[in-house]
XYZ file of C-alpha atoms in Angstrom:
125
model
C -18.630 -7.548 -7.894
C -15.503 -8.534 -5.666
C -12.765 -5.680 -5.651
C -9.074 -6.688 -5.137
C -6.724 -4.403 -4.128
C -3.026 -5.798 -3.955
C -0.140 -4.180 -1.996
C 3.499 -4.444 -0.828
C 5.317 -4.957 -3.900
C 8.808 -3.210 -4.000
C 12.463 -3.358 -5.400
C 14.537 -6.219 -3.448
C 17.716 -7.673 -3.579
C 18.503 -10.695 -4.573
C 17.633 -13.254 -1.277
C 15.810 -10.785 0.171
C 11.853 -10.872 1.443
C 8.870 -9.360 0.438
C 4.686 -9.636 1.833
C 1.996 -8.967 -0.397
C -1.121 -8.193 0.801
C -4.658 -8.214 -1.183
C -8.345 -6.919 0.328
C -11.397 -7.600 -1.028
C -14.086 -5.109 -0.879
C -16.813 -8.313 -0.066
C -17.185 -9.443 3.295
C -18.146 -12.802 1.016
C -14.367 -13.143 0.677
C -14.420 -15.729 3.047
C -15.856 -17.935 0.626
C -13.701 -18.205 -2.122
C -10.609 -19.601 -3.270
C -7.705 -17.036 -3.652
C -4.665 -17.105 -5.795
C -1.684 -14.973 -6.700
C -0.640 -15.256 -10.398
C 2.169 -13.077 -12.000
C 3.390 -12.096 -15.058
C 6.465 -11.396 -16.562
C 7.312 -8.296 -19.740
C 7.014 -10.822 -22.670
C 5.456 -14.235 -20.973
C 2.037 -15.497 -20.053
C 0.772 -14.677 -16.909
C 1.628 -17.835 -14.622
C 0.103 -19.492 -11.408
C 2.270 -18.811 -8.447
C 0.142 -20.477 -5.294
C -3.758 -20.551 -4.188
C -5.315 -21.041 -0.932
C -9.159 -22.449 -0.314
C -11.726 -20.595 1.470
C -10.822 -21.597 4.623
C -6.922 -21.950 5.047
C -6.532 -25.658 5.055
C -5.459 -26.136 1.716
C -2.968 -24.728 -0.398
C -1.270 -25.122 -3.471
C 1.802 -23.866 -4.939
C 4.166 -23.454 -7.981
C 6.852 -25.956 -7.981
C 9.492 -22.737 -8.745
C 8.160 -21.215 -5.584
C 7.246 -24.022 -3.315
C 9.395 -24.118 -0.474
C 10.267 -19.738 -0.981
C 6.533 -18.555 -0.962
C 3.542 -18.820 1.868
C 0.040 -18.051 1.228
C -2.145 -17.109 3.859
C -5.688 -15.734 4.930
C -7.411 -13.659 7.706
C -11.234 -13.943 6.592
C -11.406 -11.348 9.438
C -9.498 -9.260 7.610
C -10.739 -10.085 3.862
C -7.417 -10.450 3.099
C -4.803 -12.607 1.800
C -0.879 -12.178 1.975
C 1.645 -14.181 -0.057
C 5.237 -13.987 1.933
C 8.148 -13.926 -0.773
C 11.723 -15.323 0.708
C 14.913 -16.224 -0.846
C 13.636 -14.076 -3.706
C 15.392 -14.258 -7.273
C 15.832 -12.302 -10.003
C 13.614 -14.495 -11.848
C 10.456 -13.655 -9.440
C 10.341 -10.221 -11.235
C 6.972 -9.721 -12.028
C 4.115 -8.245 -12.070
C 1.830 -10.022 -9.300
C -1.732 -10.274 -9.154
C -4.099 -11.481 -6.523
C -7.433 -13.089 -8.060
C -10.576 -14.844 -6.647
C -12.557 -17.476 -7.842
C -15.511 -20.309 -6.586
C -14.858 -23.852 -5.699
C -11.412 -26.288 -5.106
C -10.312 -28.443 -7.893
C -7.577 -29.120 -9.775
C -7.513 -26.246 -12.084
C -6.820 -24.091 -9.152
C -3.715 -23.610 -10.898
C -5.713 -21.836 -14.240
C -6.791 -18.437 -14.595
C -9.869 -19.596 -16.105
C -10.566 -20.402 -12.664
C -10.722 -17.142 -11.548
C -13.866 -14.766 -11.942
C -11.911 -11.543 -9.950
C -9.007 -9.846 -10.745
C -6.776 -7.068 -8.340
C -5.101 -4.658 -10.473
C -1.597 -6.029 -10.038
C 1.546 -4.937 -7.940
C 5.166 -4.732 -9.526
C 8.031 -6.763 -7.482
C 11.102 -6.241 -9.118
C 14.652 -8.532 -7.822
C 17.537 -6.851 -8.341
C 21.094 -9.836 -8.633
């Protein structure tokens, strides 16, 4: 059983940056897939970006891509998502997840077997 503990959510202004961070409790974290998801009061809880086991590939939201980075330190059983040029539409509740394997439903949360507990970022126009 994989434990995910997410961090570093916050109120931010409009433009302004943010870095989650998640830990696994597995020193098998190195071999899955990781992905941050969030979810807004009323909507379904959406993809946001994923990263493979090792780093080299990565996928992201189109409303994010360009704003958001995902990264890894297996070292570290981590995995950060860095937040820029946030908007008041990234309020959400964010949650890290972890899951086998690298295919195109990277993007589902059927995909995902592990779940962090979620951290709140909130935008503020």
């Amino acid at each position: 059983q994989v434990q995910l503990v997410e961090s570093g959510g916050g109120l931010v202004q409009a433009g302004g940056s943010l870095r989650l961070s998640c830990t696994a409790s597995e020193r098998t974290f190195s071999s899955y897939k990781m992905g941050w998801f969030r979810q807004a009061p009323g909507k379904e809880r959406e993809f946001v970006a994923a990263i493979n086991w090792s780093g080299g590939s990565t996928k992201y939201a189109d409303s994010v891509k360009g704003r958001f980075t995902i990264s890894r330190d297996n070292a570290k059983n981590t995995v950060y998502l860095q937040m820029n040029s946030l908007k008041p539409e990234d309020t959400a509740v964010y949650y890290c997840a972890a899951g086998g394997g690298w295919t195109i439903l990277v993007v589902t949360t059927a995909s995902y077997n592990y779940w962090g507990q979620g951290t709140q970022v909130t935008v503020s126009s």
